[in-house]
Coordinates of C-alpha atoms and ligand atoms in Angstrom, one line a residue:
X1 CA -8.0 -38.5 -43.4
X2 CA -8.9 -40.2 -40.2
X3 CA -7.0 -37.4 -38.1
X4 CA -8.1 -34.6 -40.1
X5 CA -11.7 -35.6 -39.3
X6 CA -10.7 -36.4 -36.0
X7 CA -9.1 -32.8 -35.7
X8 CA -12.8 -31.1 -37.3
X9 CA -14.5 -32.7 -34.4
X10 CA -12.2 -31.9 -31.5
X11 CA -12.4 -27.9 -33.3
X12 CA -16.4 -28.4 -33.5
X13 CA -16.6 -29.5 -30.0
X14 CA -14.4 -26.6 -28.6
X15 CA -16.2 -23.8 -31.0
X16 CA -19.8 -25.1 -29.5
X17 CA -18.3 -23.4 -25.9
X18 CA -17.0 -20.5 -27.1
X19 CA -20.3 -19.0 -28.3
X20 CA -21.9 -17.0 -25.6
X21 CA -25.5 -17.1 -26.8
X22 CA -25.9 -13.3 -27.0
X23 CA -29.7 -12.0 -27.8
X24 CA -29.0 -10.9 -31.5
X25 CA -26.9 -7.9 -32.0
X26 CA -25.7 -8.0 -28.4
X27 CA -22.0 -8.3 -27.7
X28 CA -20.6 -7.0 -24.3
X29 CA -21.7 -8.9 -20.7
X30 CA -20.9 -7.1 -17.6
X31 CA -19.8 -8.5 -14.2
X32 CA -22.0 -7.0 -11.8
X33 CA -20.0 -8.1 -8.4
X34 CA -21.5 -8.9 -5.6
X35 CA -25.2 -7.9 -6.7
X36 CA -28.2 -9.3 -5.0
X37 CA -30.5 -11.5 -7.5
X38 CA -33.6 -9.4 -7.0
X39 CA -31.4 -5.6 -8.0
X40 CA -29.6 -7.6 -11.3
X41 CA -33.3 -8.7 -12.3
X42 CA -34.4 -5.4 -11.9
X43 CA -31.2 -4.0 -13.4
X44 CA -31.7 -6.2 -16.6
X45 CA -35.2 -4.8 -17.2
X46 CA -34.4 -1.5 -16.4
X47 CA -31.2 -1.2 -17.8
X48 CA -29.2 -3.9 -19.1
X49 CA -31.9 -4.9 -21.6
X50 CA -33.0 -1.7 -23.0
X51 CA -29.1 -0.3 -23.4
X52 CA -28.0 -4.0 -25.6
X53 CA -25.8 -5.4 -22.8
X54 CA -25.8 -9.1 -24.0
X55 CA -25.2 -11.1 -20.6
X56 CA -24.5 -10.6 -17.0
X57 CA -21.5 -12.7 -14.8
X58 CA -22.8 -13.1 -11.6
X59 CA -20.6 -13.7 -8.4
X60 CA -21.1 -17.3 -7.1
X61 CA -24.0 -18.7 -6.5
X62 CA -23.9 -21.7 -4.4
X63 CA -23.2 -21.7 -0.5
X64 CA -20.1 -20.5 0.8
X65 CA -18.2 -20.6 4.4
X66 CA -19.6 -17.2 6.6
X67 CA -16.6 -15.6 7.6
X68 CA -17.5 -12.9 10.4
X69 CA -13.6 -13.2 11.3
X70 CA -13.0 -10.7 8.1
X71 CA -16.0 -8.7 8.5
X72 CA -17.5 -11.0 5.5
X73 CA -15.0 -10.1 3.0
X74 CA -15.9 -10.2 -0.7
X75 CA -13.7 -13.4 -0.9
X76 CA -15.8 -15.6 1.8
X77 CA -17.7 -16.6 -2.2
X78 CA -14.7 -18.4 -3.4
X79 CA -14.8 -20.8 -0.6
X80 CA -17.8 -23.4 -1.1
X81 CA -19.5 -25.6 1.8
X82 CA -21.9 -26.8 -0.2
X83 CA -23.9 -26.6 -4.1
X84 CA -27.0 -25.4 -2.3
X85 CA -28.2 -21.8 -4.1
X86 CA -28.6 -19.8 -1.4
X87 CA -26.1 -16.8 -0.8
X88 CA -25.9 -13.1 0.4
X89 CA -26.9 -12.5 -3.2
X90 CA -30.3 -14.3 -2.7
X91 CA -31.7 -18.2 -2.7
X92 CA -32.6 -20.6 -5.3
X93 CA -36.1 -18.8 -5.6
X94 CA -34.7 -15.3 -6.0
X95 CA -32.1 -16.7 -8.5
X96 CA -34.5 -18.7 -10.8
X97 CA -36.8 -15.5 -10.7
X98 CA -33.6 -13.2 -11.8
X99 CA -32.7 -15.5 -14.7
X100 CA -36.1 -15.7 -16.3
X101 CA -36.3 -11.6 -16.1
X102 CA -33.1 -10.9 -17.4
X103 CA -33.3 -13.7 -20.7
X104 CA -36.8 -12.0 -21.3
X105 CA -35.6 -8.8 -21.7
X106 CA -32.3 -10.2 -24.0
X107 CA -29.7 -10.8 -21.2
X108 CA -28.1 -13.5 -20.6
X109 CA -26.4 -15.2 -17.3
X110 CA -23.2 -16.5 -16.8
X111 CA -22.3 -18.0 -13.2
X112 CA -19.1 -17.8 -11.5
X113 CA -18.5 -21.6 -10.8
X114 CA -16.4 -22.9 -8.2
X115 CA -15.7 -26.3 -8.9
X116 CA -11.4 -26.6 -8.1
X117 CA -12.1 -26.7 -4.2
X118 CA -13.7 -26.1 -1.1
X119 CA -13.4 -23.7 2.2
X120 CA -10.2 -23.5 3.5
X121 CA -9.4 -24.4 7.6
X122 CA -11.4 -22.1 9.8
X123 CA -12.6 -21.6 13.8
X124 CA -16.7 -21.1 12.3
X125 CA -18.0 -23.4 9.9
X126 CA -21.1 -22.2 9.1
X127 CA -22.7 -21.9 5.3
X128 CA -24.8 -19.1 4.4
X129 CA -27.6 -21.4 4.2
X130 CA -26.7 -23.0 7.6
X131 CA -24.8 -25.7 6.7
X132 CA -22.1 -26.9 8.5
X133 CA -18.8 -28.7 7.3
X134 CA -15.7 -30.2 9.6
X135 CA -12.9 -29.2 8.0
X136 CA -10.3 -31.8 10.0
X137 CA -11.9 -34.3 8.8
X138 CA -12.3 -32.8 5.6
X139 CA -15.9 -33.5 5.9
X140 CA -19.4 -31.7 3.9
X141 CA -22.2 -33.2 5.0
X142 CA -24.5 -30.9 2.6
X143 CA -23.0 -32.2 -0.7
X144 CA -21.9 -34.9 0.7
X145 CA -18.1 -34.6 0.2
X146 CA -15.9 -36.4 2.5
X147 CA -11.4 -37.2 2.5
X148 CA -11.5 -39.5 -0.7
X149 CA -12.9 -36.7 -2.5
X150 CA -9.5 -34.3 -2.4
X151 CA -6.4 -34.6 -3.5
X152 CA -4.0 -36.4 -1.2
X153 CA -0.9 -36.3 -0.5
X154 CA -2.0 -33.1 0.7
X155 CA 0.1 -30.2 0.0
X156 CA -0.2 -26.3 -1.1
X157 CA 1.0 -24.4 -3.8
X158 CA 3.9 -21.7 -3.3
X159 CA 5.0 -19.4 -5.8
X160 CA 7.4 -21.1 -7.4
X161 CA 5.0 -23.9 -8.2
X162 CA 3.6 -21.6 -10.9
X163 CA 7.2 -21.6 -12.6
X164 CA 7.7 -25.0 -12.2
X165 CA 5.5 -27.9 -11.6
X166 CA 2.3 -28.0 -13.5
X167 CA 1.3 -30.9 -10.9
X168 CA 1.6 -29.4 -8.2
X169 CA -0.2 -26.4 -9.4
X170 CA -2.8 -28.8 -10.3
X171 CA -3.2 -31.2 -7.2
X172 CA -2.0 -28.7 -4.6
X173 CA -3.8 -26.1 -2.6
X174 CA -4.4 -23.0 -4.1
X175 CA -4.2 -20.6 -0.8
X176 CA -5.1 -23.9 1.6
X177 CA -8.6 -24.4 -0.2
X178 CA -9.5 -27.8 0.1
X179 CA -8.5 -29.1 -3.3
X180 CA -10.8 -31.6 -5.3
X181 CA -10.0 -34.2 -7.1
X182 CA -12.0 -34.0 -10.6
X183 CA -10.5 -37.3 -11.5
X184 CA -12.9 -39.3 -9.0
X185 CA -16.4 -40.4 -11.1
X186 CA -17.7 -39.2 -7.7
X187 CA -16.5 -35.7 -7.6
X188 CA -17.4 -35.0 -11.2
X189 CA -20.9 -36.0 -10.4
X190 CA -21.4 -33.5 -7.8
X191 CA -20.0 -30.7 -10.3
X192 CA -21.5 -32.1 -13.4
X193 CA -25.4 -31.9 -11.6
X194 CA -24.7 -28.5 -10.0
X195 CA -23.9 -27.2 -13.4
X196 CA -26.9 -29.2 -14.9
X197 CA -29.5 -27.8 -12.4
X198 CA -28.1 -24.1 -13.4
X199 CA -28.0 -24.9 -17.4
X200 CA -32.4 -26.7 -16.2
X201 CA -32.5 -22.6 -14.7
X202 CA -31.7 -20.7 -17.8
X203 CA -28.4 -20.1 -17.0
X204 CA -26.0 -19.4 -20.6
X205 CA -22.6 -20.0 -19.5
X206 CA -19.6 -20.2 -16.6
X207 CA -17.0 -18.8 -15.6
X208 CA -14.4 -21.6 -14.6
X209 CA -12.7 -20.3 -11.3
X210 CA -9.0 -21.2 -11.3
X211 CA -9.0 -23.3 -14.0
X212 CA -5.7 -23.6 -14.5
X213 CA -5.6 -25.5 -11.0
X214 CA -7.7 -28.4 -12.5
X215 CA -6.1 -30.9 -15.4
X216 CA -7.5 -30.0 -19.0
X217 CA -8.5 -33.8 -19.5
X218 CA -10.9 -33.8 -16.1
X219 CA -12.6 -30.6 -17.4
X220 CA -13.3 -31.6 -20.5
X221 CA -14.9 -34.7 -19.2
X222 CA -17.1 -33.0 -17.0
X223 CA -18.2 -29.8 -20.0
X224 CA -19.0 -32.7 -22.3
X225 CA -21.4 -34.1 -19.9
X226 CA -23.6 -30.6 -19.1
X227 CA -26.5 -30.6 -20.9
X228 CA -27.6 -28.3 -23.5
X229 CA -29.1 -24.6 -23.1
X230 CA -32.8 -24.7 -22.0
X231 CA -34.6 -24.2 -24.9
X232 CA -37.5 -22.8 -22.4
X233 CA -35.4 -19.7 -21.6
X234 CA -35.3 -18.7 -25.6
X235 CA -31.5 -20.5 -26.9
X236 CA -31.8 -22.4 -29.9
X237 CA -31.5 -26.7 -29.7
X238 CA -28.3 -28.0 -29.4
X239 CA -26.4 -24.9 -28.1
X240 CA -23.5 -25.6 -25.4
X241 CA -22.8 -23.6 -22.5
X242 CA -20.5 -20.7 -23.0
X243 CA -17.7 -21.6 -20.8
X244 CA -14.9 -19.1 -20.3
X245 CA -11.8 -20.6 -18.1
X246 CA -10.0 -18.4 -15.9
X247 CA -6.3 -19.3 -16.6
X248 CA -4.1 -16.3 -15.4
X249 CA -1.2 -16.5 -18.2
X250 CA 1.3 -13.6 -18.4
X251 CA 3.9 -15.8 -19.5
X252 CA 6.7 -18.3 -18.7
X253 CA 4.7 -20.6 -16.4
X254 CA 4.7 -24.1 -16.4
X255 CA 0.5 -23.5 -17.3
X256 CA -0.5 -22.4 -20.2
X257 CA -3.5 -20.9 -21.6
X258 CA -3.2 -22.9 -24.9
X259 CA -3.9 -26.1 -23.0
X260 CA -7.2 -24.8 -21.8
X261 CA -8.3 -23.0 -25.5
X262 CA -8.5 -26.3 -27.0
X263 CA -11.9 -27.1 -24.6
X264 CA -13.4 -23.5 -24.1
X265 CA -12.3 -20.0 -24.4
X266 CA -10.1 -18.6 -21.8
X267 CA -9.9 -15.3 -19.6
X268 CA -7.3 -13.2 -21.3
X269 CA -5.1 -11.5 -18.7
X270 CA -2.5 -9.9 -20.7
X271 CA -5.6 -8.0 -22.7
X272 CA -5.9 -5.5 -20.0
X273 CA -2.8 -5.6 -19.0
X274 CA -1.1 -4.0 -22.0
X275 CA -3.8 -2.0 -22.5
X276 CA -3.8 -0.8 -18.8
X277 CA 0.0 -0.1 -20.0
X278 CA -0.9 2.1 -22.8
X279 CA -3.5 4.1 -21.4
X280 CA -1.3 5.0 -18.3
X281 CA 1.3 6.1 -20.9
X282 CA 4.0 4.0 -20.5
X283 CA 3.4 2.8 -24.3
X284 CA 2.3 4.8 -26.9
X285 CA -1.4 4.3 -28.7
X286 CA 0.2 4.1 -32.2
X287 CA 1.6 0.7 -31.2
X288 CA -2.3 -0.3 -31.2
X289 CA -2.5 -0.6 -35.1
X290 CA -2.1 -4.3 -34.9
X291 CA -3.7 -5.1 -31.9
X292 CA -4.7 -9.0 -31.5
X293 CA -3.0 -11.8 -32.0
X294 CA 0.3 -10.1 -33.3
X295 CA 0.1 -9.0 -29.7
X296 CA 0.5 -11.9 -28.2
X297 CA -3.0 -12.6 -27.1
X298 CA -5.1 -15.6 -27.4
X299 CA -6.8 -15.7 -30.8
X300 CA -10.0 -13.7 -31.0
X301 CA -13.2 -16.2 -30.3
X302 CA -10.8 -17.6 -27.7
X303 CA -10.8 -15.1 -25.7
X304 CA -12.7 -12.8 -22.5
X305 CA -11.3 -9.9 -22.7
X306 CA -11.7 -6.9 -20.1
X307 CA -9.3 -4.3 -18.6
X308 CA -9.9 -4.8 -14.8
X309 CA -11.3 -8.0 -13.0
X310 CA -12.5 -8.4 -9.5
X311 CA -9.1 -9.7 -7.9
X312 CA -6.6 -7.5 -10.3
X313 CA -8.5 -4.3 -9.2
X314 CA -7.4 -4.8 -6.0
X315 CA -4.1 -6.2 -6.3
X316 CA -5.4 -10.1 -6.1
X317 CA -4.3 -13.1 -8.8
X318 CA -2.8 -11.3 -11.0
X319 CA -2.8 -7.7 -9.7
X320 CA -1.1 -4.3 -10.0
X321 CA -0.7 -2.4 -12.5
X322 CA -4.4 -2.5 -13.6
X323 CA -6.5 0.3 -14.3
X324 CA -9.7 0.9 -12.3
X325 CA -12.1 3.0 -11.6
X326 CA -9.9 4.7 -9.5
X327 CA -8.3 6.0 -12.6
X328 CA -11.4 7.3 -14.5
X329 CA -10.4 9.2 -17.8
X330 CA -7.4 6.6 -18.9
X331 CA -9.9 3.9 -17.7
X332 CA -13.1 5.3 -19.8
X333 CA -10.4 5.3 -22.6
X334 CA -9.0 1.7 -22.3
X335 CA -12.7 1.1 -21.9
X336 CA -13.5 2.4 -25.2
X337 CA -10.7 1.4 -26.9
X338 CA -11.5 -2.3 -26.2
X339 CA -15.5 -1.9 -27.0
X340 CA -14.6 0.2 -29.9
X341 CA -11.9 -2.7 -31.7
X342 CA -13.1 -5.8 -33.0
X343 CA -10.8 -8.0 -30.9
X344 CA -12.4 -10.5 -28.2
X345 CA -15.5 -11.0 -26.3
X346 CA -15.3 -8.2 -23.8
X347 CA -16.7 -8.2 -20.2
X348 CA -17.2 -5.0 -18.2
X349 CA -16.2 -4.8 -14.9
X350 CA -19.0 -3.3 -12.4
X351 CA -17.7 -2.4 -8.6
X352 CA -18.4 -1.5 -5.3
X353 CA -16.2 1.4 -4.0
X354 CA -13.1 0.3 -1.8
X355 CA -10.0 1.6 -0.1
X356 CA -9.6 -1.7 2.1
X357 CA -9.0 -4.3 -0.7
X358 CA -10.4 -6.9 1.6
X359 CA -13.3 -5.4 2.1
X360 CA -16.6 -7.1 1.4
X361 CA -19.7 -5.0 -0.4
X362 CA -21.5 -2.3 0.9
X363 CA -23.7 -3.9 3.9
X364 CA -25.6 -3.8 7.4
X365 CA -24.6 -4.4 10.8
X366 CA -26.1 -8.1 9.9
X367 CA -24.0 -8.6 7.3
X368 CA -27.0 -8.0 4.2
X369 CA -25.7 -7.0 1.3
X370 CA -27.3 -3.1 0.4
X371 CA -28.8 -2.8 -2.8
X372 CA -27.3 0.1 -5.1
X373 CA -29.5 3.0 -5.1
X374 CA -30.3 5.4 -8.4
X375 CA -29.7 8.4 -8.8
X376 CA -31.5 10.8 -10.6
X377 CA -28.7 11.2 -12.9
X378 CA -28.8 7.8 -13.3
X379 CA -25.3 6.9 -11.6
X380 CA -25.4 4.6 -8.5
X381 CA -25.4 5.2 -4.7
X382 CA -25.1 3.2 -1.7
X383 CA -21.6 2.8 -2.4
X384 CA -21.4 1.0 -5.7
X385 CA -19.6 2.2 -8.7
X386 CA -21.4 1.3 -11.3
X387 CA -19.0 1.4 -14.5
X388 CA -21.5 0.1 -16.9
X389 CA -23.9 3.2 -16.0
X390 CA -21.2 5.0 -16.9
X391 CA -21.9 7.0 -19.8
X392 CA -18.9 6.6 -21.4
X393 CA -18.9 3.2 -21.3
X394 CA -22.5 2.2 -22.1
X395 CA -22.6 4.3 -25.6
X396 CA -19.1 2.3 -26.3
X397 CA -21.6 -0.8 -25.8
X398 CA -24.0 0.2 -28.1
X399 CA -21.3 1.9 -30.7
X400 CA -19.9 -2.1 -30.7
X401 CA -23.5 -3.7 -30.9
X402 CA -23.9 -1.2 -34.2
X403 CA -20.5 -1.6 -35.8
X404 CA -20.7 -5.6 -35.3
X405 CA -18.0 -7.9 -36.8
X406 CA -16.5 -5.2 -39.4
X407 CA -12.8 -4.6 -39.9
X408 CA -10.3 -1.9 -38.5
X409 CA -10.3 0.5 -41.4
X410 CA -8.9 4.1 -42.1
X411 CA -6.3 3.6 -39.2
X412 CA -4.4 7.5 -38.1
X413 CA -2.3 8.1 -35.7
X414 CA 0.2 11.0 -35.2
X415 CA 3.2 8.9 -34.5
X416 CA 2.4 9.0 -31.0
X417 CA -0.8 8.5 -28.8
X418 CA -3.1 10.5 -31.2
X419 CA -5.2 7.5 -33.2
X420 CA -8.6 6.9 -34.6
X421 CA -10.2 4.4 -36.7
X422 CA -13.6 3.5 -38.5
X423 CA -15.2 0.0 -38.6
X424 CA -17.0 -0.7 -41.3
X425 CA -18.9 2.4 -42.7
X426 CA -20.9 2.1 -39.3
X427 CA -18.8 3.8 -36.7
X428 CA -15.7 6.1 -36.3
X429 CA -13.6 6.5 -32.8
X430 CA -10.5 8.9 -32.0
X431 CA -8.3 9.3 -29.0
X432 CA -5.8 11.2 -28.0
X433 CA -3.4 10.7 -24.9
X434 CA -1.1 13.0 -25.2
X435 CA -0.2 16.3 -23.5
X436 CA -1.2 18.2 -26.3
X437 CA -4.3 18.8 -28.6
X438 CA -5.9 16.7 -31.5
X439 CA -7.0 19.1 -34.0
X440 CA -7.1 17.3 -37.6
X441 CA -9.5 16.7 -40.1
X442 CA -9.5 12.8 -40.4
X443 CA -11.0 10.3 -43.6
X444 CA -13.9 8.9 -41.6
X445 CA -15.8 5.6 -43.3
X446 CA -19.3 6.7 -42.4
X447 CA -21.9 8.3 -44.4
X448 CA -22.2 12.5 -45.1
X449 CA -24.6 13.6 -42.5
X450 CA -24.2 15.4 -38.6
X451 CA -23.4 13.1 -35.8
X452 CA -23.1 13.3 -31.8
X453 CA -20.1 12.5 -30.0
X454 CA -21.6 9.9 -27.9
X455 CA -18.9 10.6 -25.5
X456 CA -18.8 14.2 -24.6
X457 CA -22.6 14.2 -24.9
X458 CA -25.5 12.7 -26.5
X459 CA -27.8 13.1 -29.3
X460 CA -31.1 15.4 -27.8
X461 CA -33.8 15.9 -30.4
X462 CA -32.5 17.1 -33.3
X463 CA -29.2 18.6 -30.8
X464 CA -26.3 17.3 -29.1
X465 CA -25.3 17.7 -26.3
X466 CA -21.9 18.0 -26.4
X467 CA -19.6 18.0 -29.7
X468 CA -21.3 17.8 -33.3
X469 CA -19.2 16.2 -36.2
X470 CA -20.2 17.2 -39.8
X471 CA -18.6 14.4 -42.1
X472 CA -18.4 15.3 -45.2
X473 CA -19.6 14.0 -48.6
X474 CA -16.0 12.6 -49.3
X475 CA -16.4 11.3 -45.8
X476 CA -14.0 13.5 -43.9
X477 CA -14.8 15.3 -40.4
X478 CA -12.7 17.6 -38.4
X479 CA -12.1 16.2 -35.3
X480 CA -11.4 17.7 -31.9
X481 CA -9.6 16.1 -28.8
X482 CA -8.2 18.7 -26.4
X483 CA -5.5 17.2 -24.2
X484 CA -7.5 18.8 -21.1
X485 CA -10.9 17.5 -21.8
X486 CA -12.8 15.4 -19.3
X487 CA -12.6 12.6 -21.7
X488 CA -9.8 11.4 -24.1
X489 CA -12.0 10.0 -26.9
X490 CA -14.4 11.0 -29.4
X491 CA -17.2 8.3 -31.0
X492 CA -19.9 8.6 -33.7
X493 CA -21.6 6.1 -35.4
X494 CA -24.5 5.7 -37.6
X495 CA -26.8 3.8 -34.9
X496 CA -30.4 6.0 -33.9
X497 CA -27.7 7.2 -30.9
X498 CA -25.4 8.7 -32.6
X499 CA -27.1 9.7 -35.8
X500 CA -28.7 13.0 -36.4
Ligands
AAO1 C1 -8.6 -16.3 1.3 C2 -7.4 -15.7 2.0 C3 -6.2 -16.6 2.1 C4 -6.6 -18.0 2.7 C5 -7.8 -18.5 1.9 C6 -8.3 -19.8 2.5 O1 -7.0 -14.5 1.3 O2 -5.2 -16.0 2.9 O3 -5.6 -18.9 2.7 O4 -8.9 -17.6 1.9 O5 -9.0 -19.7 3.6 C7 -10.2 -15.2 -3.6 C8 -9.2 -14.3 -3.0 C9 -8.3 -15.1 -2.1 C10 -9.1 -15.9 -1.0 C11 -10.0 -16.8 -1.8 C12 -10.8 -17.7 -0.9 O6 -8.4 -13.7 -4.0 O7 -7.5 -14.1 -1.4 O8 -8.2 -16.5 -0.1 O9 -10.9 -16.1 -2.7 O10 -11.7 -17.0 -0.1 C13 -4.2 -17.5 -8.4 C14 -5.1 -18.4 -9.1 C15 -6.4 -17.8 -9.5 C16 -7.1 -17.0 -8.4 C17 -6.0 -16.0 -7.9 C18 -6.6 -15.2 -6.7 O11 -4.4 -19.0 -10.2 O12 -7.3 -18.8 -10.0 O13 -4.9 -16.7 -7.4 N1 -8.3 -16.3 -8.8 C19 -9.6 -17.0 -8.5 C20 -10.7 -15.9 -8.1 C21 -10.3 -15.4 -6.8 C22 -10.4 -16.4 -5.7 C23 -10.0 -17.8 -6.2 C24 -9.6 -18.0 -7.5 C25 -10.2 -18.9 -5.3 O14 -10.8 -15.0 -9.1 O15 -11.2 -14.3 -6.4 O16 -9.6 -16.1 -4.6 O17 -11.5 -19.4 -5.5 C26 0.5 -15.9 -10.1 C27 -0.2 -16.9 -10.9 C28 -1.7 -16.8 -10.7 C29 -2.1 -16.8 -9.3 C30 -1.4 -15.7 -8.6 C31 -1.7 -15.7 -7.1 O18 0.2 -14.6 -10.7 O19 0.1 -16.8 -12.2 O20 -2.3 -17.9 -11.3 O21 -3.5 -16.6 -9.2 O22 0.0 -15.8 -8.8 O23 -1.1 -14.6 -6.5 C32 2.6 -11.2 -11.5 C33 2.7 -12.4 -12.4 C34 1.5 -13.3 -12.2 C35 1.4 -13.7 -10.8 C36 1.3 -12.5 -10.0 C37 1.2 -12.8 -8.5 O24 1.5 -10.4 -11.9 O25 2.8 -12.0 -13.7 O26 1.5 -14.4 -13.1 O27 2.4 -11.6 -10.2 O28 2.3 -13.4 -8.1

């Protein structure tokens, strides 16, 4: 009895930071990399709020080592010199402004905490917010941080590490970052109050940067003491942060994620990984009927879940065979296919443009960052990408927000990469990857009535745009997918969007 109540409260404890603390009826957050505070406020009031994105992941926020040497690569972030707020995205003042716009309007923020290490050894050792750091003598003034803070002997990880040595994959370097020890009452002081002074700003979660290089029992010392969500900023009393770990797991290494779901949820690497695999064709889209745990993957609340991430896009962490961007029409369908399943929490992926996978975001001879511009068509300019403005993508958003928790029912497929599916009398998606037509008239769930594809256009008046879907009264539709079209998938669903 004793350890089954024991058990309750270690599940209780883990569920409370699993919850992302979406506005009602939101479900999808978006990472918009690289942004500058004062664009994501404005993009949350002009955008993100109004279309039902539920959060935003921001890139980090606290000061990080200038590194001109690289032409101030994206990755001069991950290397802290200090907890100060003050970036290229903006300073504390710009930050505290850009939470309290985006949770008025229904977003929420998530923040990309580095907490596993420091800057690495360089000739410049200046902050973005001027402070300075000696890196022989392992030395930041601005926290303060000095030797006995880091793990010693000191010593960095190699590849086979990752097979092998859990320890060393722990208490080494990852890529000769100055590596904290979280053990030391000290060190999880300084972490514990910068995490406390984001949670006092409005923040609703974190992102745990390389988790996986940091002991389960240090972490869960240090979640247990942030305090709760600031009531000011709209979350209900006693809610926990949502904390998502990033624990790169494909497999037979000596770290697992299941030591890390037991405290939070955990990024799940091999979601967009097989589905990357599918869309490209190199496994067929019937195979999808059980997607989820019979996968492999992480059980559902456990897990973040999103095709491309800002290091696999460009062939960093766990990188390759992603698809990007770069790829549009099998991404817009791996896309859809994961906003359109029940499965996970999903996070959208929002880019700059690159060739040069070092290359930092779009900026001036001074190094500021430029805001994206937009278009009249609504896209993005100044070099940024903009996935989630994507049509495609943002109707999947709010064809998930409308469908809500409901089941996978009426599954088809052709025996090959022809499927669709319905969730819950509410919304019905098709796609078809193969060389050759979809041309079928399909058992929808949804009510008799005219919808719009809310991919090939939208609904206009009392007109769509692009295709029109009559279903039935015995809830059947004929449904057509040519193999040429600009888009392989097909969505209606019963929100004001959709619905004619
Ligand atoms: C930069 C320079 C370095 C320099 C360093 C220090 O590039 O040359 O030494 O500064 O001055 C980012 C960049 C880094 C950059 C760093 C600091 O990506 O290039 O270093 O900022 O500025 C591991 C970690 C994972 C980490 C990932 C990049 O486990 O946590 O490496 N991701 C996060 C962030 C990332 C950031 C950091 C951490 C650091 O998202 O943006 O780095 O804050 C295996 C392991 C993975 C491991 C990869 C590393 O993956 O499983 O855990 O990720 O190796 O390559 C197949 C396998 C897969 C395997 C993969 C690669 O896919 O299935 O498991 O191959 O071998």
């Amino acid at each position: 009895m004793f350890r089954l109540i024991l058990c309750l409260a270690a599940l209780t404890v883990a569920l409370a930071y699993k919850n992302p603390h979406y506005a009602s009826g939101r479900t999808t957050m978006v990472h918009l990399f690289e942004w500058k505070w004062d664009d994501i406020a404005a993009e949350c009031e002009r955008f993100l709020g109004p279309r039902g994105f539920g959060g935003v992941q921001v890139s980090p926020v606290n000061e990080n080592l200038v590194l001109w040497s690289h032409q101030r690569p994206w990755w001069e972030r991950y290397q802290p010199i200090s907890y100060r707020l003050v970036t290229r995205s903006g300073n504390e003042q710009q930050f505290t402004n850009m939470v309290r716009r985006c949770n008025n309007v229904g977003v929420r923020i998530y923040v990309d905490a580095i907490i596993n290490h420091m800057t690495g050894t360089w000739s410049t050792n200046t902050g973005t917010g001027g402070s300075t750091a000696n890196f022989g003598q392992w030395h930041y003034p601005a926290v303060p941080y000095g030797r006995n803070d880091f793990n010693f002997p000191h010593c960095v990880i190699t590849g086979n590490d990752y097979r092998c040595c859990a320890d060393r994959v722990r208490n080494c370097e990852l890529s000769n970052l100055k590596d904290l020890n979280q053990g030391t009452e000290y060190v999880r002081t300084q972490i514990v109050n910068f995490m406390n002074h984001l949670i006092r700003l409005g923040v609703a979660g974190f992102r745990i940067d390389a988790a996986k290089h940091m002991w389960p029992a240090d972490l869960r010392v240090i979640y247990d003491r942030l305090h709760n969500l600031n009531t000011a900023h709209g979350f209900p009393a006693g809610a926990r942060p949502y904390i998502y770990q990033e624990v790169i797991d494909l497999g037979n290494e000596a770290v697992s994620r299941n030591e890390y779901t037991p405290l939070a949820a955990v990024t799940e690497f091999r979601f967009g990984m097989e589905l990357s695999r599918a869309f490209k064709g190199g496994n067929q889209l019937r195979w999808l009927f059980n997607w989820g745990t019979a996968w492999g993957l992480l059980a559902s609340g456990d897990a973040l879940t999103f095709i491309d991430n800002h290091d696999n896009q460009r062939g960093h962490g766990a990188g390759g065979d992603i698809l990007t961007y770069k790829q549009p029409k099998q991404y817009r369908g791996a896309i859809a296919f994961m906003l359109a399943h029940p499965y996970g929490r999903p996070q959208l992926m929002s880019s700059f443009a690159f060739t040069n996978t070092e290359a930092g975001p779009p900026m001036d001879n001074s190094g500021n960052i430029i805001s994206p511009s937009i278009n009249s068509d609504t896209s993005c300019g100044n070099g940024w990408v903009c996935e989630h403005r994507w049509r495609q993508i943002f109707s999947m958003v709010a064809f998930r927000n409308r469908v809500g928790n409901t089941a996978v029912t009426n599954w088809w497929d052709n025996g090959s990469n022809q499927i669709a599916f319905c969730r819950g009398n509410q919304g019905f998606v098709a796609f078809n990857n193969d060389y050759w037509n979809l041309s079928q008239t399909l058992q929808t769930c949804l009510p008799a009535g005219n919808y719009c594809d809310i991919i090939s256009g939208w609904k206009s008046g009392n007109n769509c745009t692009g295709k029109r879907i009559t279903v039935g009264s015995d809830g059947r539709a004929s449904i057509t997918l040519g193999a040429g079209e600009y888009d392989m998938v097909l969505a209606i669903h019963t929100g004001t969007e959709s619905r004619l």
